Amino acid sequence: MSPRPVPTIDAEGLLLTALSDSDADGLLALADDPETRSWSSLKMVRSPADAADWIRERVARPDGMTWAVRAVDSGELVARVGLIRIDEEERVAEIGYSVRADRRRRGIAARAVRAASSYGFTELGLARIVLQHAIGNPASCRVALATGFAYEGTARAVFDHGAGVRHDYHVHARLAGQPEGAVPGLTPIAHEEIPAGVWLLRPPRPEEAADALAMLTDRDVAQWNPAPAVVDEASARAWLDRGRDWTAGTHATLSVVDRLSGRMLGNVSLHRIDREQALAAMGYRVAPWARGQGVATGALTALAGWAFERLGLARLEICHAIANPGSCRVAEKAGFQLEGMLRASFVYGDGERYDEHFHGRLRTDPAPML
Amino acid sequence: LDGRVDPEQARFERVELSDGRVRLRSPSASDLDDLVAACRDTEAVRWTSVPQPYGPAEAEAFLRIVEEGWTSGRTAIFFISTAEHGDRYCGAIDLRLDGEGGGEVGFVVAPWARSRGVCTAALRLVCRWGFDSLGLGRIEWLAHVGNEPSRRVAEKAGFRYEGVQRAKCLQRGVRHDAWVAGLLPGELR
């Protein structure tokens, strides 16, 4: 099979043209960025020769088409977009792209993705185009959701970016005949930072990996709030990525950080979020270096207030093992009334089922006195 | 679903259950009229979140929910029938996996099948299946506070009362407190 011809496309102030040998320098500039190196197939491009190889390989592929995305006025290369793994029998393909670091947040990715996928649907007759991205790359998630690529689910352990951990990926897809605008249906929760007195709640960040690992391997945390998948810094980063990924709308996980030092002191989450029933469960962890300061109570209270106000939830629940009385005090202090005892209701870190207390706090309950 | 399976990934296969008298089966199109009648019954309306008004469109939508549940392998919804009712629809019972090695049951009985032990038998069948075939470590029952008939059925099967979850259930725009009870392997009667 011979390479596919790549036509020039006019795309809302951008020009998509066939990638050629003369783009090697432009492509190197595109690749030379930590974000691009983390998430895209350009990560191996480190020299003009690498760039030329990458271009030759892409141009020669019979199952792919790659465009250089240029500014109309200057003609300089600001991004690349491609359809890969084109299967005309099955009428499916995958789309990928990168935007030069100094040209981000201008809608370039969205315009390029719209133009290339429109070509795929109308000229190649595709029925389905897939857009996949690592869950630690929320910028790509925004692009996908803004261009009509509906979130279909999370594929586990898809790809190793080089650190020895296979990362989970979102699978998004757009079908022929579907609108190219924003996707209805899914209710992703937008990232937000929530003030909590001297602390700040914020979406987890990869640089917290060392502290997260230390917290999760602490004996108390490992028993009463286990995350057994975390065994080293790489798996801790993957765990932070999952916490940062609020797309499904079923959880919002935040790190608790000290406003002054910026150090992570623990984490707090809403999970099992049910928007229809207006319910969620809450959980928290406190790092060994931050105990006895009221971190858990402060973080729970701030996040509960946010959940009532911003998500419109009516009831929040906390379950904890009765054998872990510290959590009972935290729940009561944060305004979660003790409602009953569930027998053998959860398997904890040691693999045993424990009886739990369940506590509930309603939107209509009085706020706790802190 | 034995101990080697990650409970988050656990799924079940389509199944029918029977104790010789009570049969838990898949729905069929011929159940539609009975389903509509049972979901218009005042007790069903009072204690469950069935849509109101309830007509053939709601019944057909429910059959699709049943199908999606079995396809997902996470929510098993059975139709209850008995020989003495000529295999007619007598109610529905469901078991939902919680992804953590436990399950939650819910049930509704048609007015023509009440007070004959049909529901208790159905609950025993589902719980036996949950413990023996699915390896569940606990099954939970929730009902609106005051739903004594449901509570009697649960207690007959061995469930033990554990508390009240305030404002837990949203029923057609109104929140209700819920009783919670739990059943552990070995407690099923």
XYZ file of C-alpha atoms in Angstrom:
559
model
C 0.000 0.000 0.000
C 1.202 3.505 -0.783
C 1.123 6.541 1.521
C -2.076 8.545 1.515
C -2.206 11.962 -0.142
C -2.704 14.656 2.515
C -4.772 17.587 1.242
C -4.539 21.177 2.449
C -7.448 22.229 4.683
C -8.502 25.700 5.742
C -9.398 25.551 9.440
C -10.755 28.659 11.138
C -7.623 30.795 10.810
C -5.232 27.858 10.625
C -3.899 26.052 7.601
C -3.501 22.272 7.669
C -0.917 21.127 5.123
C 0.952 17.922 4.383
C 3.937 17.464 6.707
C 7.226 17.508 4.783
C 10.991 17.139 5.370
C 11.326 20.908 5.676
C 9.217 20.790 8.875
C 11.941 19.042 10.914
C 12.975 22.170 12.832
C 9.377 23.173 13.489
C 8.571 19.684 14.703
C 11.552 19.687 17.051
C 10.314 22.968 18.558
C 6.923 21.292 19.024
C 8.435 18.237 20.726
C 10.765 20.214 22.980
C 8.346 20.650 25.877
C 7.726 18.597 29.036
C 3.958 18.280 28.433
C 4.436 17.051 24.878
C 7.173 14.667 26.000
C 4.919 13.282 28.721
C 1.837 12.633 26.659
C 2.536 12.351 22.940
C 4.306 10.138 20.440
C 6.786 12.980 19.885
C 8.535 12.142 23.139
C 11.442 10.410 21.369
C 12.136 13.429 19.120
C 15.238 15.113 20.590
C 17.261 16.230 17.540
C 16.652 17.469 13.966
C 17.565 13.962 12.771
C 14.944 12.402 15.113
C 12.409 14.899 13.778
C 13.227 14.009 10.159
C 12.895 10.288 11.003
C 9.545 10.857 12.716
C 8.254 12.800 9.680
C 9.477 10.147 7.199
C 7.851 7.384 9.241
C 4.526 9.263 9.503
C 4.400 10.252 5.850
C 5.110 6.663 4.746
C 2.366 5.062 6.859
C -0.441 3.778 4.680
C -2.872 3.745 7.632
C -2.264 7.325 8.740
C -2.348 10.964 7.665
C -0.462 13.715 9.479
C -0.958 17.427 8.957
C 1.284 20.308 9.895
C -0.936 22.956 11.491
C 0.294 26.425 10.476
C -0.580 29.986 11.353
C -2.166 31.416 8.215
C -0.216 34.695 8.333
C 3.340 33.500 9.140
C 3.098 29.932 7.899
C 5.005 28.705 10.964
C 4.236 25.312 12.432
C 2.172 25.695 15.648
C 0.778 22.177 16.010
C 0.362 18.821 14.350
C -2.742 16.698 14.021
C -3.182 13.254 12.547
C -5.560 10.450 11.849
C -3.835 7.167 12.623
C -4.785 3.506 12.502
C -7.281 4.306 9.754
C -9.273 1.162 8.974
C -11.520 1.839 6.000
C -13.131 -1.577 6.187
C -14.237 -1.058 9.784
C -14.564 2.710 9.105
C -12.696 3.647 12.292
C -9.612 5.724 13.071
C -7.851 7.397 15.968
C -6.931 11.064 16.225
C -3.816 12.546 17.849
C -2.320 16.011 18.099
C 0.251 18.256 19.816
C 0.320 22.043 20.196
C 3.524 24.081 20.585
C 3.942 25.149 24.235
C 3.879 28.899 23.500
C 0.669 28.598 21.431
C -1.565 26.778 23.908
C -4.908 27.996 25.300
C -5.891 29.610 21.981
C -8.199 26.895 20.742
C -5.631 25.598 18.241
C -6.048 21.954 19.282
C -9.847 22.171 19.087
C -9.761 23.771 15.604
C -7.244 21.221 14.316
C -9.190 18.286 15.779
C -12.457 19.575 14.296
C -10.886 19.983 10.847
C -9.123 16.613 10.769
C -12.113 14.677 12.113
C -14.444 16.442 9.695
C -12.153 15.271 6.872
C -12.248 11.736 8.297
C -16.047 11.626 8.413
C -16.795 13.284 5.078
C -13.867 12.265 2.827
C -12.856 8.905 4.311
C -16.394 7.904 5.270
C -15.421 7.006 8.821
C -18.162 5.981 11.248
C -16.173 6.450 14.451
C -13.064 8.364 15.504
C -11.412 7.669 18.848
C -9.457 10.168 20.938
C -7.458 8.637 23.802
C -5.403 10.470 26.392
C -3.653 9.660 29.648
C -5.868 10.514 32.628
C -3.096 12.734 34.013
C -3.522 15.024 30.979
C -6.745 16.945 31.650
C -5.996 19.496 28.884
C -6.679 16.776 26.315
C -9.882 15.872 28.104
C -11.093 19.451 27.734
C -10.261 19.405 24.020
C -12.097 16.103 23.539
C -15.230 17.225 25.373
C -15.227 20.575 23.567
C -15.057 18.964 20.115
C -17.822 16.392 20.425
C -15.730 13.412 21.569
C -17.920 11.827 24.242
C -16.223 10.170 27.203
C -16.852 6.421 26.978
C -14.768 5.096 29.811
C -11.311 4.553 31.246
C -9.051 1.911 29.741
C -6.633 0.580 32.319
C -2.853 0.194 32.011
C -2.725 1.203 28.348
C 0.729 2.662 27.968
C 4.043 3.056 29.778
C 5.384 6.581 29.343
C 8.835 5.407 30.310
C 8.718 5.407 34.135
C 7.753 1.730 34.409
C 4.070 2.357 35.166
C 1.348 1.662 32.630
C -1.033 4.623 32.706
C -4.820 4.559 32.525
C -6.345 6.305 29.502
C -9.660 7.970 28.829
C -11.369 6.709 25.716
C -13.407 9.397 23.954
C -15.125 8.939 20.610
C -17.165 10.897 18.121
C -19.525 9.141 15.719
C -20.444 10.215 12.206
C -23.438 12.512 12.222
C -22.884 13.644 15.794
C -22.475 17.363 16.413
C -18.936 18.695 16.780
C -19.796 20.937 19.726
C -19.555 20.189 23.442
C -20.806 16.792 24.590
C -24.017 16.600 26.605
C -24.787 13.781 29.035
C -21.670 13.418 31.135
C -21.468 15.681 34.175
C -17.730 16.055 34.761
C -16.854 18.062 37.854
C -14.670 21.069 37.061
C -11.406 21.347 38.990
C -11.564 23.843 41.788
C -9.417 24.884 44.737
C -11.271 25.122 48.031
C -9.979 27.267 50.900
C -10.029 25.654 54.343
C -8.549 28.097 56.860
C -4.767 27.727 56.954
C -5.068 24.851 54.490
C -6.007 24.630 50.842
C -7.811 21.762 49.141
C -6.727 21.335 45.508
C -6.723 18.620 42.851
C -3.759 16.263 43.434
C -0.508 17.018 41.593
C 2.168 14.597 40.357
C 4.870 16.357 42.397
C 3.143 15.133 45.569
C 4.181 11.546 44.763
C 6.880 11.195 47.431
C 4.609 12.544 50.184
C 1.674 10.470 48.922
C 3.807 7.326 49.035
C 4.947 8.126 52.585
C 1.355 8.762 53.678
C -0.120 5.636 52.071
C 2.566 3.335 53.460
C 2.066 4.667 56.997
C 0.770 1.808 59.146
C -2.466 3.507 60.243
C -3.376 4.721 56.771
C -2.524 1.356 55.183
C -4.888 -0.360 57.637
C -7.846 2.054 57.788
C -7.709 3.688 54.369
C -5.695 1.378 52.148
C -4.501 2.062 48.593
C -2.724 -1.260 47.973
C -1.809 -0.417 44.363
C 0.674 2.201 45.587
C 4.078 0.633 46.257
C 6.563 3.184 44.868
C 6.682 6.756 43.573
C 5.646 5.780 40.044
C 2.507 4.013 41.273
C 1.899 6.946 43.649
C 1.914 9.279 40.621
C -0.607 7.028 38.871
C -2.758 7.151 42.040
C -2.545 10.971 42.090
C -3.556 10.997 38.387
C -6.673 8.970 39.216
C -7.503 11.357 42.038
C -7.047 14.311 39.677
C -9.390 12.797 37.097
C -12.893 14.084 37.948
C -14.280 13.518 34.448
C -16.693 10.708 35.255
C -18.405 12.981 37.784
C -18.502 10.186 40.362
C -15.699 11.473 42.574
C -13.796 14.609 43.481
C -10.499 13.905 45.235
C -8.355 16.718 46.642
C -5.008 17.023 48.348
C -4.916 19.024 51.556
C -1.901 21.324 51.488
C -0.439 23.803 53.933
C -0.948 27.272 52.437
C 2.414 28.548 53.724
C 4.768 25.658 52.996
C 2.769 24.141 50.138
C 3.379 20.687 51.610
C 0.750 17.977 51.228
C -0.764 17.064 54.607
C -3.428 14.596 53.561
C -6.282 14.083 51.164
C -10.062 14.264 51.240
C -12.638 13.045 48.777
C -16.230 12.875 47.719
C -16.881 9.500 46.121
C -19.866 7.460 44.976
C -21.300 10.825 43.950
C -24.874 10.299 42.765
C -26.163 13.565 41.282
C -29.621 12.143 40.680
C -30.119 11.066 44.295
C -27.995 14.020 45.542
C -25.815 11.706 47.655
C -22.091 11.145 48.137
C -19.720 9.380 50.508
C -16.689 11.101 52.006
C -13.291 9.890 53.083
C -9.991 11.356 54.167
C -6.414 10.542 55.077
C -3.983 12.517 57.213
C -0.229 12.160 56.692
C 1.745 11.139 59.796
C 3.516 14.517 59.808
C 0.230 16.442 60.063
C -1.739 14.675 62.789
C -3.261 16.334 65.852
C -3.835 19.679 64.103
C -7.443 19.273 63.025
C -6.550 18.743 59.356
C -9.210 16.063 58.792
C -12.020 18.016 60.457
C -11.122 21.214 58.636
C -10.830 19.532 55.249
C -14.065 17.523 55.648
C -16.003 20.591 56.742
C -14.759 22.696 53.821
C -15.399 19.990 51.233
C -18.838 19.170 52.673
C -19.825 22.835 52.418
C -18.614 22.893 48.811
C -20.545 19.698 47.989
C -23.793 21.106 49.390
C -23.362 24.493 47.742
C -21.671 23.773 44.420
C -22.888 20.242 43.634
C -26.299 20.652 45.270
C -25.969 17.407 47.244
C -28.471 16.740 50.029
C -26.757 14.066 52.123
C -23.121 13.077 52.753
C -22.007 9.876 54.460
C -18.914 8.740 56.293
C -18.315 5.100 57.211
C -15.428 4.065 59.439
C -14.402 0.913 61.240
C -15.586 0.956 64.847
C -12.102 -0.296 65.714
C -10.783 3.078 64.498
C -12.323 5.469 67.060
C -10.282 8.485 65.900
C -12.435 8.665 62.782
C -15.582 8.727 64.897
C -14.413 11.886 66.663
C -13.474 13.519 63.347
C -16.874 12.707 61.811
C -18.771 14.051 64.845
C -16.674 17.220 64.935
C -17.308 17.796 61.226
C -21.066 17.610 61.856
C -21.704 14.028 60.712
C -24.198 12.476 63.128
C -23.804 8.857 64.134
C -26.782 7.024 62.620
C -26.038 3.360 63.138
C -23.694 0.426 62.823
C -23.167 -1.751 59.761
C -21.962 -5.257 60.513
C -18.957 -6.660 58.608
C -19.491 -4.024 55.961
C -16.016 -3.302 54.616
C -12.737 -5.114 53.972
C -9.844 -3.096 55.438
C -6.094 -3.199 54.876
C -5.506 -6.472 56.700
C -8.078 -8.230 54.498
C -10.612 -8.610 57.328
C -14.217 -7.416 57.284
C -14.963 -4.930 60.060
C -18.125 -3.537 61.612
C -18.524 0.130 60.770
C -20.281 3.178 62.103
C -22.159 5.187 59.550
C -22.528 8.910 59.975
C -24.643 11.268 57.906
C -24.691 15.001 57.425
C -27.607 16.663 55.647
C -27.608 19.992 53.865
C -30.300 20.995 56.334
C -28.229 20.036 59.431
C -26.701 22.906 61.401
C -23.091 23.643 60.391
C -20.526 22.331 62.907
C -18.994 24.719 65.448
C -15.254 24.588 64.749
C -16.661 -14.209 42.103
C -14.287 -15.967 44.448
C -11.633 -14.340 46.577
C -9.221 -14.021 43.671
C -11.485 -11.629 41.781
C -11.121 -7.914 42.417
C -14.617 -7.012 43.734
C -14.539 -3.835 41.667
C -14.314 -5.961 38.529
C -16.730 -8.697 39.632
C -19.555 -9.510 37.201
C -22.228 -12.230 37.098
C -23.799 -14.248 34.306
C -27.494 -14.356 33.461
C -29.270 -16.890 35.679
C -32.708 -18.108 36.791
C -33.391 -19.261 40.354
C -36.096 -21.497 41.775
C -36.991 -23.303 45.010
C -39.650 -25.469 43.351
C -42.462 -23.062 44.186
C -41.154 -19.575 43.593
C -39.294 -18.889 40.386
C -37.053 -15.885 39.663
C -36.919 -15.412 35.923
C -36.328 -12.951 33.107
C -39.157 -10.612 32.119
C -41.166 -11.268 29.000
C -43.396 -9.018 26.887
C -46.477 -10.776 28.313
C -45.641 -9.334 31.784
C -46.324 -5.753 30.688
C -49.991 -5.496 31.735
C -49.331 -7.073 35.139
C -46.302 -4.841 35.656
C -48.374 -1.730 34.940
C -51.130 -2.884 37.322
C -48.629 -3.719 40.104
C -46.832 -0.368 39.774
C -50.148 1.526 40.075
C -50.932 -0.241 43.355
C -51.056 2.223 46.277
C -48.589 0.272 48.443
C -46.011 0.158 45.620
C -46.455 3.871 44.974
C -46.197 4.658 48.678
C -42.960 2.792 49.418
C -40.978 2.721 46.164
C -39.749 5.278 43.663
C -41.753 3.924 40.693
C -42.578 6.767 38.315
C -46.070 8.237 38.532
C -48.242 8.065 36.511
C -47.255 4.555 35.403
C -48.258 3.234 31.991
C -47.020 0.897 29.245
C -44.197 3.330 28.315
C -42.836 3.233 31.889
C -43.115 -0.568 31.923
C -41.206 -0.865 28.644
C -38.536 1.494 29.969
C -38.236 -0.750 33.043
C -37.702 -3.834 30.871
C -34.813 -1.990 29.207
C -33.348 -1.192 32.651
C -33.604 -4.890 33.554
C -31.769 -5.809 30.342
C -29.041 -3.200 30.909
C -28.559 -4.519 34.446
C -27.907 -8.065 33.252
C -25.654 -6.819 30.461
C -23.596 -4.846 32.983
C -23.288 -7.947 35.173
C -23.655 -5.678 38.216
C -27.416 -5.334 38.739
C -29.576 -8.468 38.675
C -33.311 -7.742 38.434
C -35.526 -10.830 38.515
C -39.257 -11.099 37.948
C -40.924 -13.231 40.611
C -43.493 -15.834 39.548
C -45.068 -18.938 41.081
C -46.707 -22.086 39.780
C -49.939 -21.291 41.659
C -50.166 -17.996 39.775
C -49.554 -19.721 36.448
C -46.082 -18.164 36.079
C -47.720 -14.742 36.084
C -45.694 -11.658 37.192
C -45.852 -11.535 40.998
C -43.232 -8.870 41.701
C -39.597 -7.980 41.155
C -36.458 -8.404 43.245
C -32.994 -7.062 42.570
C -29.450 -7.515 43.807
C -26.874 -4.799 43.078
C -23.142 -5.385 43.559
C -21.510 -2.566 45.506
C -18.065 -3.154 43.968
C -16.586 -3.886 47.389
C -17.655 -7.491 47.852
C -21.162 -6.732 49.079
C -24.613 -6.348 47.578
C -27.884 -4.506 48.137
C -31.357 -6.013 47.733
C -34.678 -4.418 46.901
C -38.074 -5.916 46.131
C -41.695 -5.144 45.349
C -44.613 -7.612 45.385
C -47.747 -7.434 43.266
C -50.969 -7.094 45.315
C -52.214 -10.497 44.113
C -49.163 -12.291 45.564
C -48.903 -10.707 49.016
C -49.063 -12.464 52.404
C -48.229 -15.878 50.976
C -44.513 -15.993 51.742
C -43.694 -15.423 48.063
C -41.482 -12.427 48.719
C -39.624 -14.055 51.620
C -38.926 -17.086 49.427
C -37.673 -14.823 46.636
C -35.421 -12.927 49.052
C -33.976 -16.213 50.380
C -33.240 -17.371 46.820
C -31.453 -14.154 45.896
C -29.405 -14.066 49.098
C -28.438 -17.739 48.765
C -27.270 -17.006 45.213
C -25.378 -13.913 46.392
C -23.498 -15.756 49.138
C -22.971 -19.185 47.535
C -22.466 -18.331 43.870
C -21.208 -14.748 43.978
C -19.209 -15.033 47.215
C -20.629 -11.853 48.740
C -19.499 -10.986 52.254
C -22.605 -8.997 53.170
C -26.007 -8.089 51.767
C -27.755 -4.863 52.714
C -31.436 -3.981 52.753
C -32.816 -0.450 52.774
C -36.415 0.689 53.001
C -38.228 3.904 53.816
C -38.732 4.256 57.559
C -42.196 2.865 58.325
C -42.276 0.235 55.581
C -43.195 -2.540 58.019
C -44.195 -5.154 55.412
C -40.753 -4.950 53.783
C -39.059 -5.067 57.164
C -40.982 -8.201 58.176
C -39.845 -9.940 55.000
C -36.219 -8.935 55.575
C -36.282 -10.040 59.210
C -37.821 -13.399 58.329
C -34.888 -14.035 56.002
C -32.458 -13.182 58.808
C -31.578 -9.523 58.194
C -30.672 -7.593 61.335
C -31.603 -3.962 61.828
C -28.602 -1.607 61.958
C -29.814 2.001 61.883
C -31.527 4.873 60.100
C -29.872 6.797 57.266
C -31.484 10.222 57.346
C -32.841 11.666 54.093
C -31.245 8.780 52.196
C -33.935 8.105 49.585
C -35.246 10.526 47.014
C -38.795 9.584 46.011
C -40.395 11.736 43.328
C -38.793 14.900 44.711
C -39.208 14.143 48.433
C -36.417 12.800 50.665
C -37.157 10.007 53.144
C -35.210 8.478 56.004
C -34.212 4.866 55.355
C -33.951 1.846 57.619
C -30.791 -0.195 57.048
C -30.350 -3.872 57.850
C -27.552 -6.294 57.032
C -27.287 -10.022 56.401
C -23.998 -11.884 56.688
C -23.151 -15.342 55.325
C -24.447 -17.903 57.825
C -27.295 -15.678 59.035
C -29.666 -16.483 56.160
C -32.792 -18.269 57.404
